[in-house]
């Protein structure tokens, strides 16, 4: 049987790693698109680089000509767009760049798909950040969008233009609306990775303090490996549609800190309030402090998803719970620190 061909925009990121692994296992030919960088951008996907079914090309989704050339020369069956300026906090500092990549870049891919000779299936990496400030206790495909950042606002454009091209041009274009998902491959400046990495180093005397922002926002955290299974399933359906992917459980940042500390056998006593809140260890040493530089001009206070549609239609199931995820992330940190 002829092998399926996929393009992954955003192949060098966390989800790019897990999706590449999954598609290679399913015998796809995977074309990953990397950006030029002054350092090595392919660290996460290093182990795939010598496989004959894994080919990496330079490209950038803000460069329309590079997208058109790649799509017409590769002639893929499926395109997964994971490429984004994916940090919500940073989007307040780089709003135009974020909008160019996260919104206009998506439109450029859709235009190239519209003009291509073959029907290509398209996945757009949407996010729970699009719900933003919401009154719904659980957010589903029916919840209104009310984004609270340049990141979330740009992603709403991407979501809606994907639906628009689906309806106007009969393109197989589908949106995932994924809640936070983490893994050992998570970028260093996202809160889970920062907490796990810092507390592990503190436990082994290699770091003094963990500095955080808002401890009381709530997030619904899953494992990236489970979420890329859903991404894949979304493109294997007969008709394109949009799906929420979430665990249905939410925790505050402080609860995530406490869970991580418990697994590491670190005791934390909390004292004070607001910017003066601190976490103290058994010996009375302050190991966690709050700094206003990590607060955002606007915050999304809580996110908790209802993934019933994905469970019913995609038959999507999660394999990892939050404790499994934290344990795996700690194990990875210990390996990095060469501690057994
Ligand atoms: P990530 O680790 O930050 O990866 C983002 C990827 O996009 C990287 O490969 C990055 O390349 C690439 N990229 C950025 N700008 C680009 C451009 N102009 N042209 C081409 N590639 C570009 O993010 P992730 O966690 O894997 O998330 C994947 C996607 O899902 C993103 O679109 C994100 O917004 C979305 N999402 C993530 C979550 C989550 O919790 N992880 C939840 C919902 C939605 P470099 O390596 O060169 O920077
Ligand atoms: O880990 P975060 O930066 O993730 P955030 O903002 O929820 O965005 C992530 O999930 C989205 C899906 O909902 C994705 F679309 C997006 O691409 C990204 O993957 O922050 C989580 C929470 C926020 O409320 C933030 O204010 O943690 C709070 N926080 C507290 N201290 C911190 C910190 N966040 C970061 N990054 N760093 C801190 O020191």
Coordinates of C-alpha atoms and ligand atoms in Angstrom, one line a residue:
X1 CA 0.0 0.0 0.0
X2 CA 1.2 3.5 -0.8
X3 CA 2.6 5.3 2.2
X4 CA 0.7 8.4 3.3
X5 CA 2.7 11.7 3.2
X6 CA 2.3 14.3 6.0
X7 CA 3.7 17.8 6.5
X8 CA 4.2 19.0 10.0
X9 CA 4.6 22.7 10.5
X10 CA 6.1 23.2 14.0
X11 CA 7.9 19.8 13.9
X12 CA 10.7 21.1 16.3
X13 CA 8.2 21.8 19.1
X14 CA 6.8 19.6 21.9
X15 CA 3.8 18.3 19.9
X16 CA 6.0 18.1 16.7
X17 CA 8.1 15.5 18.5
X18 CA 5.2 13.3 19.7
X19 CA 3.3 13.6 16.4
X20 CA 6.3 12.7 14.4
X21 CA 6.8 9.7 16.6
X22 CA 3.2 8.6 16.1
X23 CA 3.1 9.1 12.3
X24 CA 6.4 7.3 11.8
X25 CA 5.0 4.4 13.8
X26 CA 2.0 4.4 11.5
X27 CA 4.4 4.2 8.5
X28 CA 3.9 7.7 7.2
X29 CA 6.5 9.7 5.3
X30 CA 6.9 12.7 7.5
X31 CA 8.1 16.0 6.1
X32 CA 8.9 18.4 9.0
X33 CA 9.4 22.1 8.6
X34 CA 12.0 23.9 10.7
X35 CA 13.0 27.5 10.9
X36 CA 16.4 28.9 10.5
X37 CA 17.9 29.5 14.0
X38 CA 21.3 30.6 15.4
X39 CA 21.3 27.5 17.6
X40 CA 20.3 23.9 16.7
X41 CA 16.5 23.8 16.5
X42 CA 16.2 20.0 16.0
X43 CA 17.2 18.9 19.5
X44 CA 13.8 17.3 20.3
X45 CA 13.6 15.4 17.0
X46 CA 17.3 14.4 16.8
X47 CA 16.5 10.6 17.0
X48 CA 14.3 10.8 13.9
X49 CA 16.8 12.6 11.7
X50 CA 18.5 9.5 10.4
X51 CA 15.3 7.7 9.5
X52 CA 14.6 7.5 5.7
X53 CA 10.9 8.4 6.2
X54 CA 11.7 11.6 8.1
X55 CA 12.7 14.6 6.0
X56 CA 13.3 18.1 7.3
X57 CA 13.1 21.2 5.2
X58 CA 13.6 24.9 6.0
X59 CA 10.5 27.0 5.9
X60 CA 8.5 29.6 7.8
X61 CA 4.7 29.9 7.8
X62 CA 5.0 33.7 7.6
X63 CA 6.8 33.2 4.2
X64 CA 4.0 32.6 1.8
X65 CA 6.4 31.5 -1.0
X66 CA 8.1 28.9 1.2
X67 CA 4.7 27.4 2.1
X68 CA 3.5 27.2 -1.5
X69 CA 6.8 25.7 -2.7
X70 CA 6.8 23.1 0.0
X71 CA 3.2 22.1 -0.5
X72 CA 3.5 21.8 -4.3
X73 CA 6.8 19.9 -4.2
X74 CA 5.9 17.5 -1.3
X75 CA 2.3 17.0 -2.5
X76 CA 1.1 15.7 0.9
X77 CA -2.0 13.9 1.9
X78 CA -2.2 15.6 5.3
X79 CA -0.9 18.8 6.8
X80 CA -0.7 19.4 10.5
X81 CA -0.2 23.0 11.5
X82 CA 1.4 23.0 15.0
X83 CA 3.5 26.1 14.2
X84 CA 2.9 29.1 16.5
X85 CA 4.4 31.6 18.8
X86 CA 2.9 29.5 21.6
X87 CA 3.7 31.5 24.7
X88 CA 0.7 33.5 26.0
X89 CA 2.8 35.7 28.3
X90 CA 5.3 36.5 25.5
X91 CA 2.4 37.4 23.1
X92 CA 1.9 40.6 25.1
X93 CA 5.5 41.6 24.3
X94 CA 5.4 40.5 20.6
X95 CA 1.7 41.0 19.6
X96 CA 2.3 41.7 15.9
X97 CA 4.7 38.9 15.4
X98 CA 2.3 36.6 17.3
X99 CA -0.6 37.6 15.0
X100 CA 1.5 37.2 11.9
X101 CA 2.5 33.6 12.8
X102 CA -0.6 32.4 14.6
X103 CA -3.3 34.0 12.4
X104 CA -1.9 35.1 9.0
X105 CA 0.4 32.1 8.8
X106 CA -2.6 29.8 9.0
X107 CA -4.4 31.7 6.3
X108 CA -1.3 31.4 4.1
X109 CA -1.4 27.6 4.5
X110 CA -5.1 27.4 3.7
X111 CA -4.6 29.5 0.6
X112 CA -1.9 27.2 -0.6
X113 CA -4.1 24.1 0.1
X114 CA -7.0 25.8 -1.8
X115 CA -4.8 26.3 -4.9
X116 CA -3.2 22.9 -4.8
X117 CA -4.2 20.3 -7.3
X118 CA -4.9 17.5 -4.8
X119 CA -7.3 17.4 -1.9
X120 CA -5.2 17.7 1.3
X121 CA -6.5 17.2 4.8
X122 CA -5.6 20.1 7.2
X123 CA -5.3 20.2 11.0
X124 CA -5.1 23.5 12.8
X125 CA -3.8 23.6 16.4
X126 CA -6.4 25.5 18.3
X127 CA -6.4 26.2 22.0
X128 CA -8.5 26.5 25.1
X129 CA -7.0 30.0 25.4
X130 CA -9.6 31.0 22.8
X131 CA -12.3 30.6 25.6
X132 CA -10.4 33.1 27.7
X133 CA -12.7 34.7 30.3
X134 CA -15.7 32.3 30.3
X135 CA -18.7 31.7 32.6
X136 CA -19.0 28.0 31.5
X137 CA -17.8 25.6 34.2
X138 CA -16.7 23.2 31.5
X139 CA -15.8 24.5 28.1
X140 CA -16.9 22.5 25.1
X141 CA -17.2 23.1 21.3
X142 CA -20.4 25.1 22.1
X143 CA -18.7 27.6 24.5
X144 CA -18.2 31.1 23.2
X145 CA -14.7 32.5 22.6
X146 CA -13.6 35.5 24.7
X147 CA -9.8 35.5 24.4
X148 CA -7.7 37.5 26.8
X149 CA -4.3 37.8 25.0
X150 CA -2.8 38.6 21.6
X151 CA -2.1 34.8 21.4
X152 CA -5.7 33.8 22.1
X153 CA -7.1 36.4 19.7
X154 CA -4.9 35.3 16.9
X155 CA -5.8 31.7 17.5
X156 CA -9.5 32.6 17.2
X157 CA -8.9 34.1 13.8
X158 CA -7.0 30.9 12.8
X159 CA -9.9 28.8 14.1
X160 CA -12.6 30.7 12.3
X161 CA -10.7 31.1 9.0
X162 CA -10.2 27.3 9.1
X163 CA -13.9 26.8 9.4
X164 CA -14.5 29.5 6.7
X165 CA -12.2 27.7 4.2
X166 CA -13.9 24.4 5.0
X167 CA -17.3 25.8 4.3
X168 CA -16.4 28.0 1.3
X169 CA -14.1 25.7 -0.6
X170 CA -15.0 22.3 0.6
X171 CA -11.5 21.7 2.1
X172 CA -11.0 19.0 4.7
X173 CA -10.0 21.5 7.4
X174 CA -10.4 20.6 11.1
X175 CA -9.7 22.4 14.3
X176 CA -8.5 20.9 17.5
X177 CA -9.3 22.9 20.7
X178 CA -6.6 21.5 22.9
X179 CA -6.3 22.3 26.6
X180 CA -2.9 22.5 28.2
X181 CA -0.8 19.5 27.6
X182 CA 2.7 18.9 28.9
X183 CA 5.5 16.4 28.8
X184 CA 9.3 16.1 29.4
X185 CA 9.5 17.8 25.9
X186 CA 7.7 20.9 27.1
X187 CA 9.4 24.3 26.6
X188 CA 11.4 25.5 29.6
X189 CA 9.3 28.7 30.2
X190 CA 5.9 27.0 30.6
X191 CA 4.8 26.8 34.2
X192 CA 4.7 22.9 34.6
X193 CA 8.2 22.4 33.2
X194 CA 9.5 25.4 35.2
X195 CA 8.0 24.0 38.4
X196 CA 9.2 20.4 37.9
X197 CA 12.7 21.4 36.8
X198 CA 13.2 24.0 39.6
X199 CA 11.8 21.8 42.4
X200 CA 13.9 18.9 41.3
X201 CA 17.1 21.1 41.2
X202 CA 16.1 22.6 44.6
X203 CA 15.7 19.1 46.1
X204 CA 19.3 18.1 45.0
X205 CA 20.9 21.5 46.0
X206 CA 21.4 22.7 42.4
X207 CA 19.0 25.7 42.6
X208 CA 18.0 28.0 45.5
X209 CA 14.5 29.4 44.6
X210 CA 11.6 28.9 42.3
X211 CA 10.1 32.3 41.2
X212 CA 6.5 32.2 40.0
X213 CA 3.7 34.5 39.0
X214 CA -0.1 33.9 39.6
X215 CA -0.5 30.8 41.8
X216 CA -4.3 30.8 41.6
X217 CA -5.0 30.4 37.9
X218 CA -6.5 27.0 37.2
X219 CA -5.5 24.8 34.3
X220 CA -6.6 21.4 32.8
X221 CA -3.3 19.6 32.2
X222 CA -3.0 16.4 30.0
X223 CA -0.1 14.5 28.5
X224 CA 1.1 15.6 25.0
X225 CA 1.4 12.0 23.9
X226 CA -2.3 11.4 24.5
X227 CA -3.2 14.6 22.8
X228 CA -1.4 13.9 19.5
X229 CA -3.4 10.7 19.3
X230 CA -6.5 12.9 19.2
X231 CA -4.9 15.2 16.6
X232 CA -4.2 12.2 14.4
X233 CA -7.8 10.8 14.8
X234 CA -9.3 14.2 13.9
X235 CA -7.7 13.9 10.4
X236 CA -8.8 10.3 9.9
X237 CA -12.6 11.1 10.1
X238 CA -14.8 11.0 7.0
X239 CA -15.9 14.6 7.5
X240 CA -13.9 17.5 9.0
X241 CA -15.0 18.9 12.3
X242 CA -13.8 20.7 15.5
X243 CA -13.0 18.9 18.8
X244 CA -12.2 19.8 22.3
X245 CA -9.4 17.7 23.9
X246 CA -9.1 17.9 27.6
X247 CA -9.0 15.8 30.8
X248 CA -12.0 17.4 32.5
X249 CA -10.0 18.1 35.7
X250 CA -8.5 21.4 36.8
X251 CA -5.9 22.4 39.4
X252 CA -4.3 25.7 40.5
X253 CA -0.6 26.4 39.9
X254 CA -0.2 26.1 43.6
X255 CA -1.8 22.6 43.6
X256 CA 0.6 21.6 40.8
X257 CA 3.5 22.8 42.9
X258 CA 2.2 20.8 45.9
X259 CA 1.7 17.6 43.9
X260 CA 5.3 17.9 42.4
X261 CA 6.8 18.6 45.9
X262 CA 4.9 15.6 47.3
X263 CA 6.3 13.2 44.7
X264 CA 9.8 14.6 45.3
X265 CA 9.4 14.2 49.1
X266 CA 9.8 18.0 49.6
X267 CA 7.7 19.6 52.3
X268 CA 6.4 23.0 51.5
X269 CA 4.7 25.3 54.0
X270 CA 3.0 28.3 52.5
X271 CA 2.9 31.7 54.3
X272 CA 1.8 35.2 53.3
X273 CA -0.5 36.5 50.6
X274 CA -0.4 38.0 47.2
X275 CA 3.1 39.1 46.1
X276 CA 4.3 38.3 49.6
X277 CA 3.3 34.7 49.5
X278 CA 6.2 32.3 50.0
X279 CA 6.9 28.6 50.1
X280 CA 9.2 27.4 52.9
X281 CA 10.9 24.0 53.2
X282 CA 11.4 21.8 56.3
X283 CA 14.5 23.7 57.4
X284 CA 12.7 27.1 57.3
X285 CA 14.4 28.1 54.0
X286 CA 12.3 30.1 51.5
X287 CA 12.3 28.1 48.3
X288 CA 9.4 29.7 46.4
X289 CA 8.6 33.3 45.9
X290 CA 6.2 35.3 43.8
X291 CA 7.3 38.0 41.4
X292 CA 5.0 40.4 39.5
X293 CA 7.1 40.1 36.4
X294 CA 5.5 36.7 35.7
X295 CA 1.9 38.1 35.9
X296 CA 0.2 38.9 32.6
X297 CA -1.7 42.2 31.8
X298 CA -4.8 39.9 31.5
X299 CA -5.2 36.4 32.9
X300 CA -7.4 33.4 32.0
X301 CA -8.5 32.4 35.5
X302 CA -9.7 28.9 34.9
X303 CA -9.9 26.4 32.1
X304 CA -11.6 23.0 32.3
X305 CA -12.7 21.1 29.2
X306 CA -15.5 18.8 28.3
X307 CA -14.1 16.3 25.7
X308 CA -17.3 14.2 25.4
X309 CA -17.5 14.8 21.6
X310 CA -14.0 13.5 21.0
X311 CA -14.5 10.5 23.3
X312 CA -17.7 9.6 21.5
X313 CA -16.8 10.3 17.8
X314 CA -13.0 9.9 17.8
X315 CA -13.1 7.1 20.5
X316 CA -10.3 9.1 22.0
X317 CA -9.0 7.8 25.4
X318 CA -6.3 9.2 27.7
X319 CA -3.6 6.8 29.0
X320 CA -1.9 9.2 31.5
X321 CA -3.2 11.0 34.6
X322 CA -1.5 14.1 36.1
X323 CA 0.5 12.1 38.7
X324 CA 1.9 9.9 35.9
X325 CA 2.8 13.0 33.9
X326 CA 4.6 14.7 36.8
X327 CA 6.5 11.5 37.6
X328 CA 7.7 11.2 34.0
X329 CA 8.7 14.9 33.9
X330 CA 10.7 14.4 37.2
X331 CA 12.4 11.3 35.8
X332 CA 13.5 13.3 32.7
X333 CA 14.9 16.1 34.9
X334 CA 16.9 13.6 37.0
X335 CA 18.3 12.1 33.8
X336 CA 19.3 15.5 32.6
X337 CA 21.0 16.2 36.0
X338 CA 22.6 12.7 35.8
X339 CA 21.0 11.7 39.1
X340 CA 19.7 8.2 39.4
Ligands
LIG1 P1 6.0 24.7 20.9 O1 6.7 23.6 21.6 O2 6.2 26.1 21.2 O3 6.2 24.5 19.3 C1 5.9 25.5 18.4 C2 6.5 25.1 17.1 O4 6.2 26.2 16.1 C3 8.0 25.1 17.1 O5 8.5 24.0 16.2 C4 8.4 26.4 16.5 O6 9.7 26.4 15.9 C5 7.4 26.5 15.4 N1 7.2 27.9 14.8 C6 7.0 29.0 15.5 N2 6.9 30.0 14.6 C7 7.0 29.5 13.4 C8 7.0 30.0 12.1 N3 6.8 31.3 11.8 N4 7.1 29.2 11.0 C9 7.3 27.8 11.2 N5 7.3 27.3 12.5 C10 7.2 28.1 13.5 O7 4.4 24.4 21.0 P2 3.6 23.1 21.3 O8 3.4 23.0 22.8 O9 4.3 21.9 20.7 O10 2.2 23.4 20.7 C11 2.0 23.1 19.3 C12 0.8 23.9 18.8 O11 -0.3 23.6 19.6 C13 1.0 25.4 18.9 O12 0.4 26.0 17.8 C14 0.3 25.8 20.1 O13 -0.1 27.1 20.1 C15 -0.8 24.8 20.1 N6 -1.4 24.5 21.5 C16 -0.5 24.0 22.4 C17 -1.0 23.6 23.7 C18 -0.1 23.1 24.7 O14 -0.6 23.0 25.9 N7 1.1 22.6 24.4 C19 -2.4 23.7 23.9 C20 -3.2 24.2 22.9 C21 -2.7 24.5 21.7 P3 11.0 26.8 16.8 O15 11.4 25.5 17.4 O16 12.0 27.2 15.7 O17 10.6 27.8 17.7
LIG2 O1 2.3 27.3 31.4 P1 1.7 28.5 30.9 O2 2.6 29.6 30.4 O3 0.5 28.1 29.9 P2 -0.8 28.9 29.3 O4 -0.6 30.3 29.4 O5 -2.0 28.2 30.0 O6 -0.7 28.5 27.8 C1 -0.4 27.2 27.4 O7 -1.6 26.4 27.2 C2 -2.5 27.0 26.2 C3 -3.7 26.1 26.2 O8 -4.6 26.6 27.2 C4 -1.7 26.9 24.9 F1 -2.6 27.3 23.9 C5 -0.5 27.7 24.9 O9 0.2 27.6 23.7 C6 0.4 27.2 26.1 O10 0.8 25.9 25.7 O11 0.9 29.2 32.1 C7 -0.2 28.6 32.8 C8 -0.6 29.4 34.0 C9 -1.0 30.9 33.6 O12 -2.1 31.2 34.3 C10 0.2 31.7 34.1 O13 -0.1 33.0 34.5 O14 0.5 29.5 34.9 C11 0.6 30.9 35.3 N1 2.0 31.1 35.8 C12 2.3 31.4 37.1 N2 3.7 31.6 37.2 C13 3.1 31.1 35.1 C14 4.1 31.3 35.9 N3 3.2 30.8 33.7 C15 4.5 30.8 33.3 N4 4.7 30.5 32.0 N5 5.6 31.1 34.1 C16 5.5 31.4 35.4 O15 6.4 31.6 36.1

